[in-house]
CSV table of C-alpha atoms in Angstrom, one decimal:
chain,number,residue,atom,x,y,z
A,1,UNK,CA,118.1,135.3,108.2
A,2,UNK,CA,115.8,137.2,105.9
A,3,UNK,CA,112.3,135.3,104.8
A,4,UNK,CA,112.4,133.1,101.4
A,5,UNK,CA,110.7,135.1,98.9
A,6,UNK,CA,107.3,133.2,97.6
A,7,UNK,CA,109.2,131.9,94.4
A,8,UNK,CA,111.7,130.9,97.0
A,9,UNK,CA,109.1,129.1,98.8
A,10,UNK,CA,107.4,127.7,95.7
A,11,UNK,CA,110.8,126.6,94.3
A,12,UNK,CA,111.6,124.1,97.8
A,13,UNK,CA,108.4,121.7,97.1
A,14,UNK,CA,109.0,118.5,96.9
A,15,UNK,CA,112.7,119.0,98.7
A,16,UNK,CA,114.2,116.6,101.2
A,17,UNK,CA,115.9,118.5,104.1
A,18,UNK,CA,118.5,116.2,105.9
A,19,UNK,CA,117.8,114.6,109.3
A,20,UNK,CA,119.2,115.7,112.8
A,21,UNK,CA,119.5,111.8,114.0
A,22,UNK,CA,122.8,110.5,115.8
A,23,UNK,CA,122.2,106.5,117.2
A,24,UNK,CA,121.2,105.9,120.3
A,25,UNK,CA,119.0,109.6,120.9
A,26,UNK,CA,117.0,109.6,124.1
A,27,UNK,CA,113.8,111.3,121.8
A,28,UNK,CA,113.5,111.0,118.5
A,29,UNK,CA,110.9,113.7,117.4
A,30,UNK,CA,109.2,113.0,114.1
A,31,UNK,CA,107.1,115.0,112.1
A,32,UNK,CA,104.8,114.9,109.4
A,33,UNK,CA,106.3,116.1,106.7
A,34,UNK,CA,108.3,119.1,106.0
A,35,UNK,CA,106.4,122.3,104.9
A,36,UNK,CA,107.7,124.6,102.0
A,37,UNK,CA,109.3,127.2,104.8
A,38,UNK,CA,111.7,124.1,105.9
A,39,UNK,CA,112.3,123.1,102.1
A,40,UNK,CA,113.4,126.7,101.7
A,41,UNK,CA,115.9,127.3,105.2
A,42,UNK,CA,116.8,123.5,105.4
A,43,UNK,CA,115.5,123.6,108.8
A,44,UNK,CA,112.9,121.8,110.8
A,45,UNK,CA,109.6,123.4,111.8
A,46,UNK,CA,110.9,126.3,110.4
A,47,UNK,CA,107.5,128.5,109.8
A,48,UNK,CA,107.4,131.2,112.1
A,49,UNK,CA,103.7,130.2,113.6
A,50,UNK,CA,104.9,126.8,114.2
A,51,UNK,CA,105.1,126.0,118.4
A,52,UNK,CA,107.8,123.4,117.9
A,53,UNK,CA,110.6,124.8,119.4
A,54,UNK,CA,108.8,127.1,121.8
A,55,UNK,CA,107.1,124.1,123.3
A,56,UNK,CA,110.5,122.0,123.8
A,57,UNK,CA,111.5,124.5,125.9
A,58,UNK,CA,108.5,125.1,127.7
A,59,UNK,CA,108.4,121.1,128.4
A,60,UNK,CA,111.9,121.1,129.6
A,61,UNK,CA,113.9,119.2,126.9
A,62,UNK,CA,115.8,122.5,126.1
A,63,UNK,CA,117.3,124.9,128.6
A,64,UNK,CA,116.3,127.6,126.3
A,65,UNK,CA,114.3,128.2,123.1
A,66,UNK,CA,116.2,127.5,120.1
A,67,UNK,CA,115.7,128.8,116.4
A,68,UNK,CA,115.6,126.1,113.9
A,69,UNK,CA,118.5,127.6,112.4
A,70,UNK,CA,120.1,126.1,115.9
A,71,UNK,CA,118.7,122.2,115.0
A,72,UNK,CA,121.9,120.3,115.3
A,73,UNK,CA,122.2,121.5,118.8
A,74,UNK,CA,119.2,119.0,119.8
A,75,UNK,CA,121.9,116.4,119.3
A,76,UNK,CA,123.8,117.6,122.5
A,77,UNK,CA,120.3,116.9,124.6
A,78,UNK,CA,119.9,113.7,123.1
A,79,UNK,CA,117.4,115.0,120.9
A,80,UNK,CA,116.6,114.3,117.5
A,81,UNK,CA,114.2,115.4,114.3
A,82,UNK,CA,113.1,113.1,111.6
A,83,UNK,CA,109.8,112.8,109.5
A,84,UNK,CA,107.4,110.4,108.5
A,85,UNK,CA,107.4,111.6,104.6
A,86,UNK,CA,110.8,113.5,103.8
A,87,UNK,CA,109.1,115.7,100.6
A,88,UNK,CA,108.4,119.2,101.4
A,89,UNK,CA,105.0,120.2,100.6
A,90,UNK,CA,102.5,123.4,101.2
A,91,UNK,CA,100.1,121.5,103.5
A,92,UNK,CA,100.2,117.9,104.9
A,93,UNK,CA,97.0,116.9,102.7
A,94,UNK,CA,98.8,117.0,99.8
A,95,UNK,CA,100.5,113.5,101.0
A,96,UNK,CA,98.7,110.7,99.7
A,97,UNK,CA,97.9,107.5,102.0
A,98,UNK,CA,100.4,105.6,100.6
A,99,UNK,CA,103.4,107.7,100.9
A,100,UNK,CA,102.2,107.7,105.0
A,101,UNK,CA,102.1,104.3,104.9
A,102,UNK,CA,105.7,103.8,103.0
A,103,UNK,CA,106.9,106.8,105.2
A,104,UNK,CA,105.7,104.1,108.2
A,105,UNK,CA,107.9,101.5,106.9
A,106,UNK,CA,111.1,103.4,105.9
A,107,UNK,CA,110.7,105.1,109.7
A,108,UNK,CA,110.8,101.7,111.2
A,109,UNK,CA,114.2,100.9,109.3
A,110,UNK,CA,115.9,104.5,110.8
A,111,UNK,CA,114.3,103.9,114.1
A,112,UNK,CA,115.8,100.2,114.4
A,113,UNK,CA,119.1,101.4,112.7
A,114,UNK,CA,119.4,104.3,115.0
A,115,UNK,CA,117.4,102.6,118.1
A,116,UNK,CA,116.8,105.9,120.2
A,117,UNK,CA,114.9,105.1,123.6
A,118,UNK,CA,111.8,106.9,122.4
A,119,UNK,CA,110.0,107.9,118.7
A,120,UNK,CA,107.5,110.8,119.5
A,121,UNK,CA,105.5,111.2,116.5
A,122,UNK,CA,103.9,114.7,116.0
A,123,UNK,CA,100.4,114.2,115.1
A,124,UNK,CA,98.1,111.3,115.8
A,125,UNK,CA,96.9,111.5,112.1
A,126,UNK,CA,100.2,110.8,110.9
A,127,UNK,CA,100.9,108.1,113.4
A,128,UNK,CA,97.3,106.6,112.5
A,129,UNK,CA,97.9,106.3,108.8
A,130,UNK,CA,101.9,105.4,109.2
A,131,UNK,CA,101.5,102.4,111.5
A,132,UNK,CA,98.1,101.6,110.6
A,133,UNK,CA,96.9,102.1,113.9
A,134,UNK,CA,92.9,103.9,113.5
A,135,UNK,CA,92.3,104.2,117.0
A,136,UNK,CA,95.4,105.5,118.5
A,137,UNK,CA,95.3,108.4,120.9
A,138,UNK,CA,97.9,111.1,121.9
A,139,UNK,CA,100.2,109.5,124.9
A,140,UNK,CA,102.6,106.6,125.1
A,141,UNK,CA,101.9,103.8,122.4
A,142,UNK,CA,101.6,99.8,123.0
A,143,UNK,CA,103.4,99.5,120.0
A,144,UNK,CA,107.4,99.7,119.9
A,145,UNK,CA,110.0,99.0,117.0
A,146,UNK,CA,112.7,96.9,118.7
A,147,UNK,CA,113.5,98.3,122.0
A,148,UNK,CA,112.2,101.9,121.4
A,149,UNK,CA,109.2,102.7,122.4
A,150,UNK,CA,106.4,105.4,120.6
A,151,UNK,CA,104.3,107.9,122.0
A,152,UNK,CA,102.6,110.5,120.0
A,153,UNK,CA,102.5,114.3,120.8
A,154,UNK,CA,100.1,116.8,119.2
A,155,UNK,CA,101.0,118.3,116.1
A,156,UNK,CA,103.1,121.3,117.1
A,157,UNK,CA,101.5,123.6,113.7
A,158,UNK,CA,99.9,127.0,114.4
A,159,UNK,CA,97.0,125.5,112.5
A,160,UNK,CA,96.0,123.0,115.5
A,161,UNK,CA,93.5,125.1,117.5
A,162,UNK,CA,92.8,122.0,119.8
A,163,UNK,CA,95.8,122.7,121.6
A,164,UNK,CA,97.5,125.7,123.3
A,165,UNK,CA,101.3,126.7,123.9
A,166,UNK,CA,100.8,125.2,127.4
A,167,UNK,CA,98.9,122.0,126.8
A,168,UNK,CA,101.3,121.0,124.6
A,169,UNK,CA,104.1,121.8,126.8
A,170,UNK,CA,102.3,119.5,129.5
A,171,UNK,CA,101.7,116.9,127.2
A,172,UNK,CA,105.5,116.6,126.0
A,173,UNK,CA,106.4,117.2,129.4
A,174,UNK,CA,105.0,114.1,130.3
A,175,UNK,CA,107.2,112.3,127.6
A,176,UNK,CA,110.6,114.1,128.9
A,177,UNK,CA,109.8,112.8,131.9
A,178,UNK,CA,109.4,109.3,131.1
A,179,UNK,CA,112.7,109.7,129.2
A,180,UNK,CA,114.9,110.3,131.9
């Protein structure tokens, strides 16, 4: 697949890409929002510096690493990707409060239509703002939405220096495990 061209790019703002969700997933990943690269390929955590799919390997939930191009294959592992806002955007501070906290309730509705065992939210940020929960931490949540239960990863982006390739293996290792 050849790189979208910067009009390309600039053209996919504000762009819904579609979900990878089937009901009853063992993990439903969620991220923030899509970025421009995803607006532009229709696929998930789609910019090249982006650890997503490198890390579920790493962590075990894929027996190899897949392209984004390969996202509906997640659905054969019992894996699936949504988002807390569905608009694409350049960076995840152009999303306003409010569309977090609407993002927060429309989530809610997918996550007790579809009712996978677990919703791993990709940034504590996000999760903070969506659920209205200030102090949360990265780790399994108290919090659940019907029988499902939350636990927030760190944000997989290239741009979060806090965390290495292998930390954040570890730390959604530890979810994969309590998913089995």
């Amino acid at each position: 697949m050849t790189r979208p061209t910067p009009a390309e790019l600039e053209a996919a703002r504000d762009r819904v890409i579609e979900d990878v969700v089937a009901d009853g997933l063992s993990v439903l990943f969620c991220g923030i929002n899509p970025g421009l690269m995803s607006g532009a390929t229709g696929h998930h955590f789609a910019r090249p510096g982006n650890r997503f799919w490198p890390v579920l390997h790493l962590s075990g939930f894929t027996p190899r690493r897949l392209l984004p191009s390969e996202q509906r294959e997640l659905l054969s592992y019992g894996l699936g990707i949504t988002n807390v806002v569905a608009r694409t955007t350049a960076r995840a501070d152009e999303l306003t409060a409010e569309e977090f906290r609407e993002g927060g309730r429309l989530l809610t509705a997918k996550v007790e239509r579809l009712t996978p065992r677990w919703l791993a939210v990709v940034g504590v940020t996000a999760y903070r703002t969506a659920f209205g929960e200030r102090t949360a931490r990265i780790g399994p949540q108290q919090r659940t939405i019907g029988d499902t239960r939350l636990w927030v990863l760190p944000n997989p982006s290239g741009l979060n220096a806090h965390w290495t390739l292998q930390t954040m293996a570890e730390e959604y290792g530890r979810l994969r495990e309590a998913s089995l």
